[in-house]
Coordinates of C-alpha atoms (C1' of nucleotides) in Angstrom, one line a residue:
Chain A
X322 CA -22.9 18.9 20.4
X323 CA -20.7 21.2 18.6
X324 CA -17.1 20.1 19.8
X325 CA -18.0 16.7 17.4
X326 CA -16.4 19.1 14.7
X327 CA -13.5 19.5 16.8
X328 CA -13.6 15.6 17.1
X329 CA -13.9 14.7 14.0
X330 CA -11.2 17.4 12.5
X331 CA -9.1 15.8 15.3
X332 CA -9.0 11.8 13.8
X333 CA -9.1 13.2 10.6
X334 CA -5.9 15.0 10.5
X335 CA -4.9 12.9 13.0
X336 CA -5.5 9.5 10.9
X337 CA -4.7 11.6 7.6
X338 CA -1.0 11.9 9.1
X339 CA -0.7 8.2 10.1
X340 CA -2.0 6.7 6.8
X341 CA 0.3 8.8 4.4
X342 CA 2.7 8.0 6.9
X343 CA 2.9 4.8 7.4
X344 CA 0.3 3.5 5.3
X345 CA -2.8 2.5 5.9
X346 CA -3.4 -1.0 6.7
X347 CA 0.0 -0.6 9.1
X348 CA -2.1 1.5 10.7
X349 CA -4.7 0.1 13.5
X350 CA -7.5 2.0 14.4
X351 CA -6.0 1.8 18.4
X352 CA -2.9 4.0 17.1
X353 CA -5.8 6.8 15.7
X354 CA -7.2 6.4 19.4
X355 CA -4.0 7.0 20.7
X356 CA -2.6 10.0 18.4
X357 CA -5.7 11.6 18.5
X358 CA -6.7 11.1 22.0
X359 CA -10.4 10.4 20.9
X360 CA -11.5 7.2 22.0
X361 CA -12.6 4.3 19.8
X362 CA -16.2 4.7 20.8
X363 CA -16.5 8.2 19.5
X364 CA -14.3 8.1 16.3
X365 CA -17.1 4.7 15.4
X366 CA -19.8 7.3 16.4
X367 CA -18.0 9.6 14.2
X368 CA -16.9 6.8 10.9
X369 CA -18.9 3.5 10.8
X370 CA -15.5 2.1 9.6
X371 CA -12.3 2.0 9.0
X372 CA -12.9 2.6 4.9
X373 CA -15.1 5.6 6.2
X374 CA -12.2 7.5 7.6
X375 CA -9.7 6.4 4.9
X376 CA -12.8 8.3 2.8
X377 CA -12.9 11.3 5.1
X378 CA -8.6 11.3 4.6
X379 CA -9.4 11.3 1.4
X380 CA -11.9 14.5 0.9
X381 CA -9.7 15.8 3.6
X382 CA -6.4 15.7 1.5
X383 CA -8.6 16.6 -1.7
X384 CA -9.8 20.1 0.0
X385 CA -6.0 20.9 1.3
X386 CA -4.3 20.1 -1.9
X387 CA -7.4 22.5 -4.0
X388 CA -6.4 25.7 -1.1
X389 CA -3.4 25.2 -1.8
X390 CA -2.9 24.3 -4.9
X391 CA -5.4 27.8 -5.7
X392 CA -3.3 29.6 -3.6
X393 CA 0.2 29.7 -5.5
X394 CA -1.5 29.8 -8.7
X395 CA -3.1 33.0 -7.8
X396 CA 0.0 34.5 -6.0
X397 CA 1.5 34.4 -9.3
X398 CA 1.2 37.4 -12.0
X399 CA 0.5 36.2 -15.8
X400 CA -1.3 33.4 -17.0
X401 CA 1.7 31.7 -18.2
X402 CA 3.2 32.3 -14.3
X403 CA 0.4 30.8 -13.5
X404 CA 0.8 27.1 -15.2
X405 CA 4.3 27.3 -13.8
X406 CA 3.2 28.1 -10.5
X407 CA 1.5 24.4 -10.0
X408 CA 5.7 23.3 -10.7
X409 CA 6.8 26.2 -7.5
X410 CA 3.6 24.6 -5.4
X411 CA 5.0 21.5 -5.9
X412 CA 8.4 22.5 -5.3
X413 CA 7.0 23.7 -1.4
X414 CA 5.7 20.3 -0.9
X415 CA 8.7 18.0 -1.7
X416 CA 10.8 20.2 0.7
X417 CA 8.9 19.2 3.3
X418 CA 10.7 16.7 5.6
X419 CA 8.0 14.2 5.5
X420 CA 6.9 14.3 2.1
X421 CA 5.8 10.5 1.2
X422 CA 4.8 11.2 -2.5
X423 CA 1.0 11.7 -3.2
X424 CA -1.2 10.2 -0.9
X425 CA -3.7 9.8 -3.4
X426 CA -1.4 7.3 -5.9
X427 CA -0.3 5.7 -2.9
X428 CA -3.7 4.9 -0.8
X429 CA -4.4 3.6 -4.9
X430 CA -1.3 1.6 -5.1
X431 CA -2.2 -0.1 -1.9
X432 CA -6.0 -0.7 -1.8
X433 CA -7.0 0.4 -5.2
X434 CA -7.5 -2.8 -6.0
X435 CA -9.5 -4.2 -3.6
X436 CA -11.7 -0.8 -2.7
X437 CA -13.5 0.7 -5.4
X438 CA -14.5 3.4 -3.4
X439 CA -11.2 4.8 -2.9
X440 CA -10.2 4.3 -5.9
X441 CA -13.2 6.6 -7.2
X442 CA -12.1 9.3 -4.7
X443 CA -8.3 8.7 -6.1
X444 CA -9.5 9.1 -9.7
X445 CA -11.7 12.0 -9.2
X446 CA -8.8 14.0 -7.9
X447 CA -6.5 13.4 -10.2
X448 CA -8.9 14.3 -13.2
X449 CA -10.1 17.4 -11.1
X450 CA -6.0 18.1 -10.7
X451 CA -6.5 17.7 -14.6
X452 CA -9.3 19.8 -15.1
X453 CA -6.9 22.4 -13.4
X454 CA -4.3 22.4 -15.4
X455 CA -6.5 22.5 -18.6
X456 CA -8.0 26.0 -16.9
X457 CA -4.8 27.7 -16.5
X458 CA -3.7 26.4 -20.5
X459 CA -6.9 27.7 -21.5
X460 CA -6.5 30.8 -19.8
X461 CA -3.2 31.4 -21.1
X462 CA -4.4 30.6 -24.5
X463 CA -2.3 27.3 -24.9
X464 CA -3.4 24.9 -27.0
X465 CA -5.5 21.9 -25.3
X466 CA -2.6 19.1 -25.7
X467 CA -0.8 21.0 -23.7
X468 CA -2.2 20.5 -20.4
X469 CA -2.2 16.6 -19.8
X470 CA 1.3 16.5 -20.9
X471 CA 1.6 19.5 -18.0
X472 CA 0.3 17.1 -15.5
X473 CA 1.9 14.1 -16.7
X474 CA 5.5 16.1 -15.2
X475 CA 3.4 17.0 -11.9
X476 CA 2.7 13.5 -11.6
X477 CA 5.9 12.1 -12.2
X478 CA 7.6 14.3 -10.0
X479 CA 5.7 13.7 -7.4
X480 CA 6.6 10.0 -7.5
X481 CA 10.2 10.7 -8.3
X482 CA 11.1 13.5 -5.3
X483 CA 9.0 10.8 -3.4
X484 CA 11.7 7.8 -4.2
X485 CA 14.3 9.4 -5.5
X486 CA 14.6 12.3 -2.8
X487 CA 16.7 14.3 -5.1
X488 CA 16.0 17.7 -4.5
X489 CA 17.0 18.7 -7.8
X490 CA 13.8 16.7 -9.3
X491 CA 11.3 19.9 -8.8
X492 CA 13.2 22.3 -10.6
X493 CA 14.0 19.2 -13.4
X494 CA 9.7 19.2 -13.7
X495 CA 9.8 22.8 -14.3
X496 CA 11.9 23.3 -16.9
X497 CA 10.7 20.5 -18.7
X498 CA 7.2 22.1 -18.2
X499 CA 8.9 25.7 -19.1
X500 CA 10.0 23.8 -22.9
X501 CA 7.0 22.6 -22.9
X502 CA 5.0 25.8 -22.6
X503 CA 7.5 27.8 -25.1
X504 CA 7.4 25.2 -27.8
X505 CA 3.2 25.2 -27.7
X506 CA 3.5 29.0 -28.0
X507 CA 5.2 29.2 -31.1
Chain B
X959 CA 17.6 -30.8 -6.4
X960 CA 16.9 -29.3 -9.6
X961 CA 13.5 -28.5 -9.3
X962 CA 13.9 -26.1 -6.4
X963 CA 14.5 -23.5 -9.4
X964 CA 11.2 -24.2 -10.8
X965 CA 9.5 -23.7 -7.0
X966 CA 11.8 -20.6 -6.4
X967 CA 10.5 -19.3 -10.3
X968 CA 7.0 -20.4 -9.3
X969 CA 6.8 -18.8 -5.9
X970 CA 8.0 -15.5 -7.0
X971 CA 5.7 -15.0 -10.3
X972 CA 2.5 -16.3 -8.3
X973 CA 3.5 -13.5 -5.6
X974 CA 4.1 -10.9 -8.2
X975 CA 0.7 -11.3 -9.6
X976 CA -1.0 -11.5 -6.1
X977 CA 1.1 -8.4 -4.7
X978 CA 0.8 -6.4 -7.8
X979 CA -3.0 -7.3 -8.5
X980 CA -4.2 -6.6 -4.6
X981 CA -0.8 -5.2 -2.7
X982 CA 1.3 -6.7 -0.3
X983 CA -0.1 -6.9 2.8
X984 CA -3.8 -7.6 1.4
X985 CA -2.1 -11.2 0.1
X986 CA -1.3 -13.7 3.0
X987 CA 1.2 -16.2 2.7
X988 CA -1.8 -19.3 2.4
X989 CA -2.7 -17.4 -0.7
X990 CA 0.9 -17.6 -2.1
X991 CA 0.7 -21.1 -1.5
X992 CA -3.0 -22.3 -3.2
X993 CA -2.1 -19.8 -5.8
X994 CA 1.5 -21.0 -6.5
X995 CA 1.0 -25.1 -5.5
X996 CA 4.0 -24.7 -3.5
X997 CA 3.3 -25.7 0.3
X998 CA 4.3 -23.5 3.0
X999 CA 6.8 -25.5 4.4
X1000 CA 8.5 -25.4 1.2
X1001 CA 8.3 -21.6 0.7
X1002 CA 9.6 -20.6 3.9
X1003 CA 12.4 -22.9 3.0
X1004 CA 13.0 -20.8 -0.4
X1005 CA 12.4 -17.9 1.6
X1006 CA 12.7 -17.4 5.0
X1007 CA 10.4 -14.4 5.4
X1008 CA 7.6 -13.0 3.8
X1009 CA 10.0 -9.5 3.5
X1010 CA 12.2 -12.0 1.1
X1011 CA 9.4 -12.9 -0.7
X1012 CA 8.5 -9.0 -1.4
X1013 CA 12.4 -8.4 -2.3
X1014 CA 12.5 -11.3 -4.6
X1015 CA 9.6 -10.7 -6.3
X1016 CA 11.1 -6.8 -7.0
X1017 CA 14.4 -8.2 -8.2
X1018 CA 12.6 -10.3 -10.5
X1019 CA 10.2 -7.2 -11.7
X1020 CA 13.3 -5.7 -12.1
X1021 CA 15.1 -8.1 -14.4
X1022 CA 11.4 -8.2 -16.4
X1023 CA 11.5 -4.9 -16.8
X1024 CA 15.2 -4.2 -18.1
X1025 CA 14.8 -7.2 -20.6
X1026 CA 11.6 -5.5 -21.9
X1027 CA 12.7 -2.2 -22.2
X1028 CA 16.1 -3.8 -23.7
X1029 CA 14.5 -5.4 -26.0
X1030 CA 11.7 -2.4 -27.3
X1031 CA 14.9 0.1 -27.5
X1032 CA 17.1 -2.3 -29.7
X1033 CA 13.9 -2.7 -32.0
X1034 CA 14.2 0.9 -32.3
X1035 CA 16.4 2.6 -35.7
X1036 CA 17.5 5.9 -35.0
X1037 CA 19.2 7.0 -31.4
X1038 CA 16.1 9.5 -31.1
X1039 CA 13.4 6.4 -32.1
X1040 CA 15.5 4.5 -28.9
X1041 CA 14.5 7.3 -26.7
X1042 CA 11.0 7.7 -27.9
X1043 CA 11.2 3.6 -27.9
X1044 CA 10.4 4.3 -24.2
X1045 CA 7.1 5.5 -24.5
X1046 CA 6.3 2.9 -27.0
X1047 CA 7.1 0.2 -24.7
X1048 CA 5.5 2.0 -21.6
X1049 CA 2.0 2.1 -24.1
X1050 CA 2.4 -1.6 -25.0
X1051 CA 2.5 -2.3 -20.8
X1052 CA -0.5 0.4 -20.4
X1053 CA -2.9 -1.6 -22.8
X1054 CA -2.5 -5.4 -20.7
X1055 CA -5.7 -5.1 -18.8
X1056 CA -4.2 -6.0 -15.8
X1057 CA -2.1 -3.0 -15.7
X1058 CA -2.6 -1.7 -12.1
X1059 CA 0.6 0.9 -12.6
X1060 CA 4.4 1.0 -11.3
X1061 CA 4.6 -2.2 -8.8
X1062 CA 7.7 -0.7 -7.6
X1063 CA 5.7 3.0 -6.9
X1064 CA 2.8 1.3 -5.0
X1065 CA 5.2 -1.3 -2.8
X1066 CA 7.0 1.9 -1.9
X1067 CA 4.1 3.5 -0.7
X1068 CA 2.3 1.0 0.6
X1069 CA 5.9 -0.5 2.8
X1070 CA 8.4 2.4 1.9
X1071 CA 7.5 4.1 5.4
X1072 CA 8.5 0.8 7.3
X1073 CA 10.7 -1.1 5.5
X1074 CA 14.3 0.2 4.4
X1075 CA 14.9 -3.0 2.2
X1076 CA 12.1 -2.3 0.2
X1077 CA 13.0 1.2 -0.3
X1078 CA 15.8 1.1 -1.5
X1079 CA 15.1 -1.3 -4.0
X1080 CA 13.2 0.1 -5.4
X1081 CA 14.8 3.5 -5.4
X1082 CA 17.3 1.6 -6.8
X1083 CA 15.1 0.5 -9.9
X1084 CA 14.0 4.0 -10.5
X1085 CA 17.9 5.3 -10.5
X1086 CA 19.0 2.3 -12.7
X1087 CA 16.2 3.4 -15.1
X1088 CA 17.5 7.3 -15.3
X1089 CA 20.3 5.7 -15.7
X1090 CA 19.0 3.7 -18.6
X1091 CA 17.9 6.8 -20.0
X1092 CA 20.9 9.0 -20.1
X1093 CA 22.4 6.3 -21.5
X1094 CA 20.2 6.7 -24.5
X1095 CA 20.1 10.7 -24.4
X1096 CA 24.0 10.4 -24.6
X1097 CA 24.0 7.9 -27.6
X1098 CA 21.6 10.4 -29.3
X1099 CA 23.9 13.2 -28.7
X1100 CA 21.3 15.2 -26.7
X1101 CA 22.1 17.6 -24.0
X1102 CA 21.9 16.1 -20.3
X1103 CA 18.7 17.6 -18.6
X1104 CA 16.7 16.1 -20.8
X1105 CA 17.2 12.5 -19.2
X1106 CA 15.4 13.4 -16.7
X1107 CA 12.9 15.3 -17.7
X1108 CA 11.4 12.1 -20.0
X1109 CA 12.2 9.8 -16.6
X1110 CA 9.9 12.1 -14.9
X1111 CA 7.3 11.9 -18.2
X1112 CA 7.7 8.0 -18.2
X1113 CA 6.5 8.1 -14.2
X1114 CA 4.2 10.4 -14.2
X1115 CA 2.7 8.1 -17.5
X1116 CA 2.7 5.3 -15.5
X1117 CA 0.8 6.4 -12.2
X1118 CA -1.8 8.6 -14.3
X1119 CA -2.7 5.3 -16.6
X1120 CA -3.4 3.3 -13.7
X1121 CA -5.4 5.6 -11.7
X1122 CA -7.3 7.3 -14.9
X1123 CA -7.6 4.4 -17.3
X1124 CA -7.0 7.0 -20.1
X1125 CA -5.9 5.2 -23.2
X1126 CA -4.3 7.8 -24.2
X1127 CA -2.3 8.6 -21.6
X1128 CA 0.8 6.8 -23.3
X1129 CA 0.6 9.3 -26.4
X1130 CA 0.6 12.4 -24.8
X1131 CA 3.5 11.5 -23.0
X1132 CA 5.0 10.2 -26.2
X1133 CA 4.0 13.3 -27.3
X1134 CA 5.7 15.7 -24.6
X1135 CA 8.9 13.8 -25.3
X1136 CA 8.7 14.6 -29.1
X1137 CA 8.7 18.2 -27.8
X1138 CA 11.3 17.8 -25.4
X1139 CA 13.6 15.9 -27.5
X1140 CA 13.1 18.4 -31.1
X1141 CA 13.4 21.1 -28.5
X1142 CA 16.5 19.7 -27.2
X1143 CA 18.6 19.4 -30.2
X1144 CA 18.0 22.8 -32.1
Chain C
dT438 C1' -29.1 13.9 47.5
dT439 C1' -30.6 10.7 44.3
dT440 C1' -31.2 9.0 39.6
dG441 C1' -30.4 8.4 35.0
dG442 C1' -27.9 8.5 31.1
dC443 C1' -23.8 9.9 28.3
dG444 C1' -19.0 9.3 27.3
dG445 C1' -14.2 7.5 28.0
dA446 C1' -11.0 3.6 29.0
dG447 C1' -10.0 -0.5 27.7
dA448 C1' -11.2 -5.6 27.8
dA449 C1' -13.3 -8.8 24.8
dC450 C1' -14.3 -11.2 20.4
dG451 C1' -13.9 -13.3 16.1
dA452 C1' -11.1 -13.2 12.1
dT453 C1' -6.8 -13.3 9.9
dC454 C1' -2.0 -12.8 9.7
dG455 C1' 3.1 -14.7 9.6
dT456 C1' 5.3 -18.5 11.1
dT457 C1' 6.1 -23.1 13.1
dC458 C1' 5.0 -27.8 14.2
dT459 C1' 2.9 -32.3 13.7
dC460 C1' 1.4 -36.1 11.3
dT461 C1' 1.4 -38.9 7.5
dC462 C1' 2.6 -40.6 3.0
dG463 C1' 5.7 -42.3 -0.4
dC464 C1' 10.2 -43.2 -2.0
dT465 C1' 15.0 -44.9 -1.5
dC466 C1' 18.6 -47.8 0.1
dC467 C1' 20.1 -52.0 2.7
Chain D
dG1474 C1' 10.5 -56.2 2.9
dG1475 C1' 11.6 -52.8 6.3
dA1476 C1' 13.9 -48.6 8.1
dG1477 C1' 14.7 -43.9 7.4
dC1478 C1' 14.2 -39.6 5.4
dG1479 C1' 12.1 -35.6 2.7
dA1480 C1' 8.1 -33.3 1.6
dG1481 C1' 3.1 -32.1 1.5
dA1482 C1' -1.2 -31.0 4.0
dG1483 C1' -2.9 -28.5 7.2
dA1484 C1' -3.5 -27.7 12.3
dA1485 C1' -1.6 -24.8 15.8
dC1486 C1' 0.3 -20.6 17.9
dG1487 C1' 0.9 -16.0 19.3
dA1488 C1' 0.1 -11.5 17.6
dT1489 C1' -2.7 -8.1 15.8
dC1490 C1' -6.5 -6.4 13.3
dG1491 C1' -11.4 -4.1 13.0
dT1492 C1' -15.2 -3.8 15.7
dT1493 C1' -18.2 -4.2 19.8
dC1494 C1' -19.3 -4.5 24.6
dT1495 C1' -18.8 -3.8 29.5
dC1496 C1' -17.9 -1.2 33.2
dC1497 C1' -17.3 3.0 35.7
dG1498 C1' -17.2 7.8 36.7
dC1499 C1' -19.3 12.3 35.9
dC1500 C1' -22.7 15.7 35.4
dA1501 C1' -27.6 17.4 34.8
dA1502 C1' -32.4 17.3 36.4
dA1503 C1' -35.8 16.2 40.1

DNA sequence: TTTGGCGGAGAACGATCGTTCTCTCGCTCC
DNA sequence: GGAGCGAGAGAACGATCGTTCTCCGCCAAA
């Protein structure tokens, strides 16, 4: 049947907006029924289990954050743009009225320690994020230090607009990141 | 009764080990109890709520945390070693191999959504340590964005050691801050 | 029109949670 | 020694969780 695409796109987005949300054991598998308007038999047909969907969140969240991620970096013009435009991407996100931090450190804070699984899906990311970053260094000819200490600001201001909400805290990251980038090219 | 101190102290590090090792809502109160030898009854007399229990145990991360970063910052020389003292004492944290990263990030995103308390203690925290920071920046004489630009390197430190298990996370942010800081003053 | 099976709504089930209550034991004061 | 009180052990309670099951209505094929 074809429309299970639609049904399963529907619980994930669905769930994925619940979970960063409100977090994810606060949220019952009867509030995904409800939001989604799939019943409970079909999202079980759909995810054997709970962890299964909080998986499916997961890759869900991973393939937005890559489109999007790919998209500002190519919207902007030289390589070294290009390593600042991860700091503008960012920027985007935290303006966003129900910006929670990233999902990814907090689906690890709360059930990293007890689900290995997600925290394999939580790690990968963040060294794929990583992998990223190096790219665009290497690209603009930076030297290799250079791009962990790049993602060590994207990290941190993610958690910091996320408690803080000081909307200042993006454009803090990016200078920091535009020093950064000046003093490795010199 | 002089020994409801001891149960109070007892209580709250037991919880702290259990809410930090496996997050809040994973630990049940019984746990609290066979962990801590303190009997229900008891607790709930210490604290009447398990959302007491979670905002006691943060004030007393809170307290452990300014003590230790006191103390690694006065065993620093120079103004500039006291800021880099930061990093030093965040790599010292990194390397206990129970380190599951910043127990005020992951309460905030496990409870931040639903529960104001928590939230703003631990924004609180995270202000009092930019705070904490400036502070140092000022003593050294260095210009004030860079305070928090090494706050946002000390997060974003913390949240990619525990999800990467990099050992070296802690230098490279060291290293960033070297930048930022020689940067800074020329 | 009848039949058979698929899917939705939601009740049911066992487990576990936060919280309270009961029962009993041991200690203290007369 | 006996009465009374504080505290521990753990059962009990209502709520909620993840998961499964039951029932009923609908639509296709004979």
């Amino acid at each position: 049947m074809n429309n299970e695409e639609a049904a399963r796109a529907r619980v994930v987005s669905t769930a994925d907006r619940l979970f960063y949300a409100q977090g994810v054991q606060a949220v019952g598998m009867d509030a995904v029924r409800s939001a989604s308007g799939v019943s409970l038999k079909r999202i079980y047909a759909l995810y054997p289990s709970k962890d299964d969907l909080v998986l499916a969140v997961l890759r869900h969240r991973t393939e937005q954050w890559n489109t999007g991620l790919a998209k500002a970096v190519a919207a902007a013009g030289t390589p070294r743009d290009k390593m600042l435009a991860v700091f503008d991407f960012l920027a985007e996100w935290f303006r966003e009225d129900d910006f929670r931090g990233c999902a990814f450190i907090n689906f690890f804070g709360e059930l990293g320690g007890g689900n290995s699984k997600v925290a394999a899906a939580v790690r990968e990311q963040k060294t794929s994020f990583q992998r990223h970053v190096a790219g665009l260094v290497r690209d603009a000819g930076g030297p290799g230090h250079l791009a962990p200490q790049l993602a060590l600001l994207a990290e941190g201001a993610q958690t910091t607009a996320a408690i803080t909400r000081d909307p200042g805290t993006a454009a803090q990251a990016r200078a920091a990141a535009e020093t950064l980038i000046r003093c490795a090219f010199e």
